[in-house]
């Protein structure tokens, strides 16, 4: 088998950083979200957390916050609604506009769960100093904004 052609240094650095970023993300997510109850997906947790901290949101705002397409979010919301954790409300003036609300049960559920998840994330990030955490946050923001930065 022949050796792959050598890559430009910029490509090698970018791929190395990307692989490490993705592996770290998957690893930290898996460990810090281990407390999520069986049957609750990360996407469902994301919806509950966003509504808990931001209040009721229209479906398109919620999709944008979670970096999901409105179509992908529909099933997630359907399942949360089925489980009694959220409810949809159509705008009477414009029936295309749907607001998602936490139910009392959903609010209690996420209020009880969130501190455990936050503590897990805090433990995971404790391997970094406060300055490193701040630097990582800035670098991720810059990377996330991409060309628009």
PDB file of C-alpha atoms in Angstrom:
ATOM      1  CA  UNK A   1       0.000   0.000   0.000  1.00  0.00           C
ATOM      2  CA  UNK A   2       1.407   3.362  -0.947  1.00  0.00           C
ATOM      3  CA  UNK A   3       1.918   6.165   1.521  1.00  0.00           C
ATOM      4  CA  UNK A   4      -0.679   8.966   1.181  1.00  0.00           C
ATOM      5  CA  UNK A   5       0.580  12.137  -0.420  1.00  0.00           C
ATOM      6  CA  UNK A   6       1.892  14.632   2.089  1.00  0.00           C
ATOM      7  CA  UNK A   7      -0.565  17.311   3.048  1.00  0.00           C
ATOM      8  CA  UNK A   8       0.129  21.006   3.245  1.00  0.00           C
ATOM      9  CA  UNK A   9       1.021  22.052   6.796  1.00  0.00           C
ATOM     10  CA  UNK A  10      -2.120  24.199   7.108  1.00  0.00           C
ATOM     11  CA  UNK A  11      -4.317  21.216   6.210  1.00  0.00           C
ATOM     12  CA  UNK A  12      -2.511  18.922   8.662  1.00  0.00           C
ATOM     13  CA  UNK A  13      -2.902  21.463  11.488  1.00  0.00           C
ATOM     14  CA  UNK A  14      -6.570  22.050  10.680  1.00  0.00           C
ATOM     15  CA  UNK A  15      -7.382  18.328  10.519  1.00  0.00           C
ATOM     16  CA  UNK A  16      -5.466  17.641  13.738  1.00  0.00           C
ATOM     17  CA  UNK A  17      -7.291  20.427  15.562  1.00  0.00           C
ATOM     18  CA  UNK A  18     -10.654  19.338  14.146  1.00  0.00           C
ATOM     19  CA  UNK A  19     -10.198  15.712  15.197  1.00  0.00           C
ATOM     20  CA  UNK A  20      -9.164  16.735  18.712  1.00  0.00           C
ATOM     21  CA  UNK A  21     -12.060  19.197  18.997  1.00  0.00           C
ATOM     22  CA  UNK A  22     -14.607  16.588  17.918  1.00  0.00           C
ATOM     23  CA  UNK A  23     -13.178  13.853  20.154  1.00  0.00           C
ATOM     24  CA  UNK A  24     -13.082  16.197  23.144  1.00  0.00           C
ATOM     25  CA  UNK A  25     -16.635  17.339  22.461  1.00  0.00           C
ATOM     26  CA  UNK A  26     -17.991  13.798  22.194  1.00  0.00           C
ATOM     27  CA  UNK A  27     -16.073  12.652  25.265  1.00  0.00           C
ATOM     28  CA  UNK A  28     -17.074  15.580  27.486  1.00  0.00           C
ATOM     29  CA  UNK A  29     -20.687  15.398  26.291  1.00  0.00           C
ATOM     30  CA  UNK A  30     -20.934  11.675  26.997  1.00  0.00           C
ATOM     31  CA  UNK A  31     -19.497  11.977  30.508  1.00  0.00           C
ATOM     32  CA  UNK A  32     -21.228  15.185  31.566  1.00  0.00           C
ATOM     33  CA  UNK A  33     -24.628  14.115  30.245  1.00  0.00           C
ATOM     34  CA  UNK A  34     -24.486  10.631  31.756  1.00  0.00           C
ATOM     35  CA  UNK A  35     -27.130  11.774  34.262  1.00  0.00           C
ATOM     36  CA  UNK A  36     -29.726  12.312  31.532  1.00  0.00           C
ATOM     37  CA  UNK A  37     -32.512   9.826  32.211  1.00  0.00           C
ATOM     38  CA  UNK A  38     -32.982   6.863  29.893  1.00  0.00           C
ATOM     39  CA  UNK A  39     -35.344   7.763  27.070  1.00  0.00           C
ATOM     40  CA  UNK A  40     -34.495  11.489  27.019  1.00  0.00           C
ATOM     41  CA  UNK A  41     -32.344  12.450  24.036  1.00  0.00           C
ATOM     42  CA  UNK A  42     -29.727  15.206  24.008  1.00  0.00           C
ATOM     43  CA  UNK A  43     -31.950  17.117  21.576  1.00  0.00           C
ATOM     44  CA  UNK A  44     -34.892  16.851  23.982  1.00  0.00           C
ATOM     45  CA  UNK A  45     -32.678  17.994  26.842  1.00  0.00           C
ATOM     46  CA  UNK A  46     -31.540  20.929  24.682  1.00  0.00           C
ATOM     47  CA  UNK A  47     -35.147  21.992  24.049  1.00  0.00           C
ATOM     48  CA  UNK A  48     -36.055  21.758  27.739  1.00  0.00           C
ATOM     49  CA  UNK A  49     -32.912  23.644  28.796  1.00  0.00           C
ATOM     50  CA  UNK A  50     -33.472  26.424  26.247  1.00  0.00           C
ATOM     51  CA  UNK A  51     -37.099  26.905  27.292  1.00  0.00           C
ATOM     52  CA  UNK A  52     -36.120  26.783  30.976  1.00  0.00           C
ATOM     53  CA  UNK A  53     -33.479  29.486  30.639  1.00  0.00           C
ATOM     54  CA  UNK A  54     -34.946  31.597  27.799  1.00  0.00           C
ATOM     55  CA  UNK A  55     -38.668  31.189  28.393  1.00  0.00           C
ATOM     56  CA  UNK A  56     -41.204  30.279  25.741  1.00  0.00           C
ATOM     57  CA  UNK A  57     -39.883  30.525  22.182  1.00  0.00           C
ATOM     58  CA  UNK A  58     -41.373  30.227  18.745  1.00  0.00           C
ATOM     59  CA  UNK A  59     -40.357  27.052  16.973  1.00  0.00           C
ATOM     60  CA  UNK A  60     -38.030  28.849  14.534  1.00  0.00           C
ATOM     61  CA  UNK A  61     -36.228  30.704  17.372  1.00  0.00           C
ATOM     62  CA  UNK A  62     -35.833  27.444  19.254  1.00  0.00           C
ATOM     63  CA  UNK A  63     -34.439  25.731  16.149  1.00  0.00           C
ATOM     64  CA  UNK A  64     -31.943  28.569  15.657  1.00  0.00           C
ATOM     65  CA  UNK A  65     -30.825  28.438  19.321  1.00  0.00           C
ATOM     66  CA  UNK A  66     -30.219  24.696  19.063  1.00  0.00           C
ATOM     67  CA  UNK A  67     -28.675  24.828  15.569  1.00  0.00           C
ATOM     68  CA  UNK A  68     -31.343  22.447  14.283  1.00  0.00           C
ATOM     69  CA  UNK A  69     -33.627  22.734  11.299  1.00  0.00           C
ATOM     70  CA  UNK A  70     -37.283  23.381  12.135  1.00  0.00           C
ATOM     71  CA  UNK A  71     -38.115  20.076  10.432  1.00  0.00           C
ATOM     72  CA  UNK A  72     -35.700  18.123  12.642  1.00  0.00           C
ATOM     73  CA  UNK A  73     -37.032  19.832  15.735  1.00  0.00           C
ATOM     74  CA  UNK A  74     -40.640  18.869  14.981  1.00  0.00           C
ATOM     75  CA  UNK A  75     -40.188  15.244  16.045  1.00  0.00           C
ATOM     76  CA  UNK A  76     -38.275  16.275  19.175  1.00  0.00           C
ATOM     77  CA  UNK A  77     -41.099  18.633  20.179  1.00  0.00           C
ATOM     78  CA  UNK A  78     -43.716  16.003  19.265  1.00  0.00           C
ATOM     79  CA  UNK A  79     -42.110  13.559  21.696  1.00  0.00           C
ATOM     80  CA  UNK A  80     -41.754  16.129  24.482  1.00  0.00           C
ATOM     81  CA  UNK A  81     -45.379  17.130  23.977  1.00  0.00           C
ATOM     82  CA  UNK A  82     -46.446  13.471  24.067  1.00  0.00           C
ATOM     83  CA  UNK A  83     -44.615  13.130  27.392  1.00  0.00           C
ATOM     84  CA  UNK A  84     -46.354  16.216  28.788  1.00  0.00           C
ATOM     85  CA  UNK A  85     -43.169  18.308  29.089  1.00  0.00           C
ATOM     86  CA  UNK A  86     -43.982  21.003  26.511  1.00  0.00           C
ATOM     87  CA  UNK A  87     -47.027  22.381  24.760  1.00  0.00           C
ATOM     88  CA  UNK A  88     -47.451  24.158  21.454  1.00  0.00           C
ATOM     89  CA  UNK A  89     -49.558  27.260  21.066  1.00  0.00           C
ATOM     90  CA  UNK A  90     -50.520  28.698  17.679  1.00  0.00           C
ATOM     91  CA  UNK A  91     -50.723  32.457  17.275  1.00  0.00           C
ATOM     92  CA  UNK A  92     -54.398  33.284  16.635  1.00  0.00           C
ATOM     93  CA  UNK A  93     -53.390  36.088  14.230  1.00  0.00           C
ATOM     94  CA  UNK A  94     -50.908  33.995  12.226  1.00  0.00           C
ATOM     95  CA  UNK A  95     -51.463  30.252  12.578  1.00  0.00           C
ATOM     96  CA  UNK A  96     -48.055  29.543  11.013  1.00  0.00           C
ATOM     97  CA  UNK A  97     -46.417  31.011  14.142  1.00  0.00           C
ATOM     98  CA  UNK A  98     -46.129  28.370  16.891  1.00  0.00           C
ATOM     99  CA  UNK A  99     -44.784  29.106  20.385  1.00  0.00           C
ATOM    100  CA  UNK A 100     -43.350  26.289  22.493  1.00  0.00           C
ATOM    101  CA  UNK A 101     -43.905  26.461  26.268  1.00  0.00           C
ATOM    102  CA  UNK A 102     -42.758  24.297  29.150  1.00  0.00           C
ATOM    103  CA  UNK A 103     -45.593  22.658  31.032  1.00  0.00           C
ATOM    104  CA  UNK A 104     -45.529  22.671  34.844  1.00  0.00           C
ATOM    105  CA  UNK A 105     -44.340  19.067  34.688  1.00  0.00           C
ATOM    106  CA  UNK A 106     -41.643  19.944  32.145  1.00  0.00           C
ATOM    107  CA  UNK A 107     -40.472  22.903  34.219  1.00  0.00           C
ATOM    108  CA  UNK A 108     -40.168  20.760  37.349  1.00  0.00           C
ATOM    109  CA  UNK A 109     -38.395  18.014  35.395  1.00  0.00           C
ATOM    110  CA  UNK A 110     -35.711  20.305  33.942  1.00  0.00           C
ATOM    111  CA  UNK A 111     -35.372  22.294  37.183  1.00  0.00           C
ATOM    112  CA  UNK A 112     -34.487  19.045  38.968  1.00  0.00           C
ATOM    113  CA  UNK A 113     -32.241  17.711  36.193  1.00  0.00           C
ATOM    114  CA  UNK A 114     -30.290  20.816  35.174  1.00  0.00           C
ATOM    115  CA  UNK A 115     -28.197  21.240  38.363  1.00  0.00           C
ATOM    116  CA  UNK A 116     -26.884  17.683  37.991  1.00  0.00           C
ATOM    117  CA  UNK A 117     -25.925  18.265  34.360  1.00  0.00           C
ATOM    118  CA  UNK A 118     -24.343  21.639  35.186  1.00  0.00           C
ATOM    119  CA  UNK A 119     -22.296  20.017  37.971  1.00  0.00           C
ATOM    120  CA  UNK A 120     -21.085  17.346  35.540  1.00  0.00           C
ATOM    121  CA  UNK A 121     -20.018  19.956  33.000  1.00  0.00           C
ATOM    122  CA  UNK A 122     -18.274  21.939  35.747  1.00  0.00           C
ATOM    123  CA  UNK A 123     -16.357  18.799  36.796  1.00  0.00           C
ATOM    124  CA  UNK A 124     -15.338  18.114  33.203  1.00  0.00           C
ATOM    125  CA  UNK A 125     -14.013  21.636  32.696  1.00  0.00           C
ATOM    126  CA  UNK A 126     -12.138  21.663  35.998  1.00  0.00           C
ATOM    127  CA  UNK A 127      -9.128  20.185  34.154  1.00  0.00           C
ATOM    128  CA  UNK A 128      -8.741  23.662  32.621  1.00  0.00           C
ATOM    129  CA  UNK A 129      -7.833  26.770  34.588  1.00  0.00           C
ATOM    130  CA  UNK A 130     -10.357  29.627  34.624  1.00  0.00           C
ATOM    131  CA  UNK A 131      -8.165  31.474  32.079  1.00  0.00           C
ATOM    132  CA  UNK A 132      -8.031  28.388  29.835  1.00  0.00           C
ATOM    133  CA  UNK A 133     -11.822  28.015  30.050  1.00  0.00           C
ATOM    134  CA  UNK A 134     -12.249  31.654  29.011  1.00  0.00           C
ATOM    135  CA  UNK A 135      -9.744  31.239  26.178  1.00  0.00           C
ATOM    136  CA  UNK A 136     -11.470  28.073  24.982  1.00  0.00           C
ATOM    137  CA  UNK A 137     -14.829  29.846  25.023  1.00  0.00           C
ATOM    138  CA  UNK A 138     -13.428  32.701  22.917  1.00  0.00           C
ATOM    139  CA  UNK A 139     -11.729  30.354  20.469  1.00  0.00           C
ATOM    140  CA  UNK A 140     -14.904  28.277  20.056  1.00  0.00           C
ATOM    141  CA  UNK A 141     -16.945  31.432  19.493  1.00  0.00           C
ATOM    142  CA  UNK A 142     -14.477  32.603  16.861  1.00  0.00           C
ATOM    143  CA  UNK A 143     -14.475  29.216  15.178  1.00  0.00           C
ATOM    144  CA  UNK A 144     -18.266  28.992  15.353  1.00  0.00           C
ATOM    145  CA  UNK A 145     -18.677  32.351  13.650  1.00  0.00           C
ATOM    146  CA  UNK A 146     -16.239  31.269  10.946  1.00  0.00           C
ATOM    147  CA  UNK A 147     -15.841  33.631   8.036  1.00  0.00           C
ATOM    148  CA  UNK A 148     -18.210  36.156   9.582  1.00  0.00           C
ATOM    149  CA  UNK A 149     -15.762  36.677  12.483  1.00  0.00           C
TER     150      UNK A 149
END
